[in-house]
């Protein structure tokens, strides 16, 4: 399963990837807006939005891509490791 995480804390980026790896998921993490974010998202199985630490522009870009490619979106206000584990348990089980 492939996952794209949008938002979150920069210092947690490697931890997010490690948690995804433990749940047998490949992950891309975007904590800052990239100029070509739309192209880099690709077509994952799940997009996770950490809404407390993400810009409106990034949310709009992610939602547009999700609607265009029919990708499931999970929104979470907290950007903690525990929140990510909970989301992955629900979607990868």
PDB file of C-alpha atoms in Angstrom:
ATOM      1  CA  UNK A   1       0.000   0.000   0.000  1.00  0.00           C
ATOM      2  CA  UNK A   2       1.294   3.456  -0.827  1.00  0.00           C
ATOM      3  CA  UNK A   3       0.611   6.478   1.374  1.00  0.00           C
ATOM      4  CA  UNK A   4       1.228  10.199   0.939  1.00  0.00           C
ATOM      5  CA  UNK A   5       1.419  12.249   4.125  1.00  0.00           C
ATOM      6  CA  UNK A   6       0.824  15.963   3.746  1.00  0.00           C
ATOM      7  CA  UNK A   7       1.630  18.231   6.663  1.00  0.00           C
ATOM      8  CA  UNK A   8       3.154  17.219   9.955  1.00  0.00           C
ATOM      9  CA  UNK A   9       6.394  18.232  11.590  1.00  0.00           C
ATOM     10  CA  UNK A  10       9.680  18.296   9.694  1.00  0.00           C
ATOM     11  CA  UNK A  11      11.576  16.627  12.527  1.00  0.00           C
ATOM     12  CA  UNK A  12       9.068  13.742  12.492  1.00  0.00           C
ATOM     13  CA  UNK A  13       9.465  13.001   8.774  1.00  0.00           C
ATOM     14  CA  UNK A  14      11.779  10.011   9.219  1.00  0.00           C
ATOM     15  CA  UNK A  15       9.601   8.690  12.038  1.00  0.00           C
ATOM     16  CA  UNK A  16       6.497   8.901   9.803  1.00  0.00           C
ATOM     17  CA  UNK A  17       8.305   6.862   7.146  1.00  0.00           C
ATOM     18  CA  UNK A  18       9.424   4.292   9.727  1.00  0.00           C
ATOM     19  CA  UNK A  19       5.884   3.868  11.064  1.00  0.00           C
ATOM     20  CA  UNK A  20       4.564   3.379   7.536  1.00  0.00           C
ATOM     21  CA  UNK A  21       7.267   0.794   6.874  1.00  0.00           C
ATOM     22  CA  UNK A  22       6.190  -1.114  10.008  1.00  0.00           C
ATOM     23  CA  UNK A  23       2.657  -1.287   8.556  1.00  0.00           C
ATOM     24  CA  UNK A  24       3.966  -2.502   5.160  1.00  0.00           C
ATOM     25  CA  UNK A  25       3.299   0.837   3.455  1.00  0.00           C
ATOM     26  CA  UNK A  26       5.482   2.910   1.167  1.00  0.00           C
ATOM     27  CA  UNK A  27       5.327   6.574   2.143  1.00  0.00           C
ATOM     28  CA  UNK A  28       6.033   9.985   0.720  1.00  0.00           C
ATOM     29  CA  UNK A  29       6.026  12.846   3.221  1.00  0.00           C
ATOM     30  CA  UNK A  30       5.516  16.501   2.319  1.00  0.00           C
ATOM     31  CA  UNK A  31       5.835  18.880   5.268  1.00  0.00           C
ATOM     32  CA  UNK A  32       6.340  21.970   3.108  1.00  0.00           C
ATOM     33  CA  UNK A  33       4.761  23.116  -0.129  1.00  0.00           C
ATOM     34  CA  UNK A  34       6.826  22.003  -3.102  1.00  0.00           C
ATOM     35  CA  UNK A  35       6.505  23.869  -6.384  1.00  0.00           C
ATOM     36  CA  UNK A  36       5.448  20.697  -8.186  1.00  0.00           C
ATOM     37  CA  UNK A  37       3.515  19.020  -5.360  1.00  0.00           C
ATOM     38  CA  UNK A  38       0.706  18.083  -7.724  1.00  0.00           C
ATOM     39  CA  UNK A  39       3.085  16.004  -9.851  1.00  0.00           C
ATOM     40  CA  UNK A  40       4.905  14.491  -6.861  1.00  0.00           C
ATOM     41  CA  UNK A  41       1.757  13.159  -5.166  1.00  0.00           C
ATOM     42  CA  UNK A  42       1.249  10.598  -7.899  1.00  0.00           C
ATOM     43  CA  UNK A  43      -1.509   8.023  -7.396  1.00  0.00           C
ATOM     44  CA  UNK A  44      -1.236   6.528  -3.877  1.00  0.00           C
ATOM     45  CA  UNK A  45      -3.825   4.341  -2.161  1.00  0.00           C
ATOM     46  CA  UNK A  46      -4.298   6.846   0.668  1.00  0.00           C
ATOM     47  CA  UNK A  47      -3.572  10.527   1.340  1.00  0.00           C
ATOM     48  CA  UNK A  48      -3.223  11.549   4.989  1.00  0.00           C
ATOM     49  CA  UNK A  49      -3.688  15.250   5.789  1.00  0.00           C
ATOM     50  CA  UNK A  50      -2.415  16.516   9.125  1.00  0.00           C
ATOM     51  CA  UNK A  51      -4.688  19.545   9.171  1.00  0.00           C
ATOM     52  CA  UNK A  52      -3.132  21.405  12.103  1.00  0.00           C
ATOM     53  CA  UNK A  53       0.260  21.752  10.389  1.00  0.00           C
ATOM     54  CA  UNK A  54      -0.595  22.199   6.730  1.00  0.00           C
ATOM     55  CA  UNK A  55      -1.284  25.254   4.583  1.00  0.00           C
ATOM     56  CA  UNK A  56      -4.597  25.768   2.821  1.00  0.00           C
ATOM     57  CA  UNK A  57      -2.798  25.747  -0.511  1.00  0.00           C
ATOM     58  CA  UNK A  58      -1.381  22.263   0.182  1.00  0.00           C
ATOM     59  CA  UNK A  59      -4.803  20.984   1.290  1.00  0.00           C
ATOM     60  CA  UNK A  60      -6.419  22.347  -1.857  1.00  0.00           C
ATOM     61  CA  UNK A  61      -3.759  20.727  -4.053  1.00  0.00           C
ATOM     62  CA  UNK A  62      -4.099  17.365  -2.276  1.00  0.00           C
ATOM     63  CA  UNK A  63      -7.902  17.348  -2.365  1.00  0.00           C
ATOM     64  CA  UNK A  64      -7.920  18.274  -6.053  1.00  0.00           C
ATOM     65  CA  UNK A  65      -5.544  15.416  -6.887  1.00  0.00           C
ATOM     66  CA  UNK A  66      -7.519  13.000  -4.713  1.00  0.00           C
ATOM     67  CA  UNK A  67     -10.767  13.869  -6.459  1.00  0.00           C
ATOM     68  CA  UNK A  68      -9.166  13.672  -9.892  1.00  0.00           C
ATOM     69  CA  UNK A  69      -7.626  10.225  -9.256  1.00  0.00           C
ATOM     70  CA  UNK A  70     -10.305   8.906  -6.843  1.00  0.00           C
ATOM     71  CA  UNK A  71      -7.880   8.548  -3.938  1.00  0.00           C
ATOM     72  CA  UNK A  72      -9.121   8.120  -0.390  1.00  0.00           C
ATOM     73  CA  UNK A  73      -8.306  11.001   2.010  1.00  0.00           C
ATOM     74  CA  UNK A  74      -7.945  10.722   5.779  1.00  0.00           C
ATOM     75  CA  UNK A  75      -7.861  13.987   7.722  1.00  0.00           C
ATOM     76  CA  UNK A  76      -6.407  14.201  11.209  1.00  0.00           C
ATOM     77  CA  UNK A  77      -5.947  17.285  13.340  1.00  0.00           C
ATOM     78  CA  UNK A  78      -3.066  15.812  15.316  1.00  0.00           C
ATOM     79  CA  UNK A  79       0.244  15.150  13.565  1.00  0.00           C
ATOM     80  CA  UNK A  80       1.573  12.773  16.211  1.00  0.00           C
ATOM     81  CA  UNK A  81       3.102   9.348  15.652  1.00  0.00           C
ATOM     82  CA  UNK A  82       0.212   7.771  17.560  1.00  0.00           C
ATOM     83  CA  UNK A  83      -2.332   9.439  15.276  1.00  0.00           C
ATOM     84  CA  UNK A  84      -0.529   8.053  12.227  1.00  0.00           C
ATOM     85  CA  UNK A  85      -0.423   4.551  13.754  1.00  0.00           C
ATOM     86  CA  UNK A  86      -4.180   4.710  14.412  1.00  0.00           C
ATOM     87  CA  UNK A  87      -4.912   5.747  10.826  1.00  0.00           C
ATOM     88  CA  UNK A  88      -2.687   3.032   9.373  1.00  0.00           C
ATOM     89  CA  UNK A  89      -4.216   0.348  11.611  1.00  0.00           C
ATOM     90  CA  UNK A  90      -7.654   1.294  10.312  1.00  0.00           C
ATOM     91  CA  UNK A  91      -6.642   1.297   6.627  1.00  0.00           C
ATOM     92  CA  UNK A  92      -4.004  -1.447   6.439  1.00  0.00           C
ATOM     93  CA  UNK A  93      -5.771  -4.120   8.489  1.00  0.00           C
TER      94      UNK A  93
END
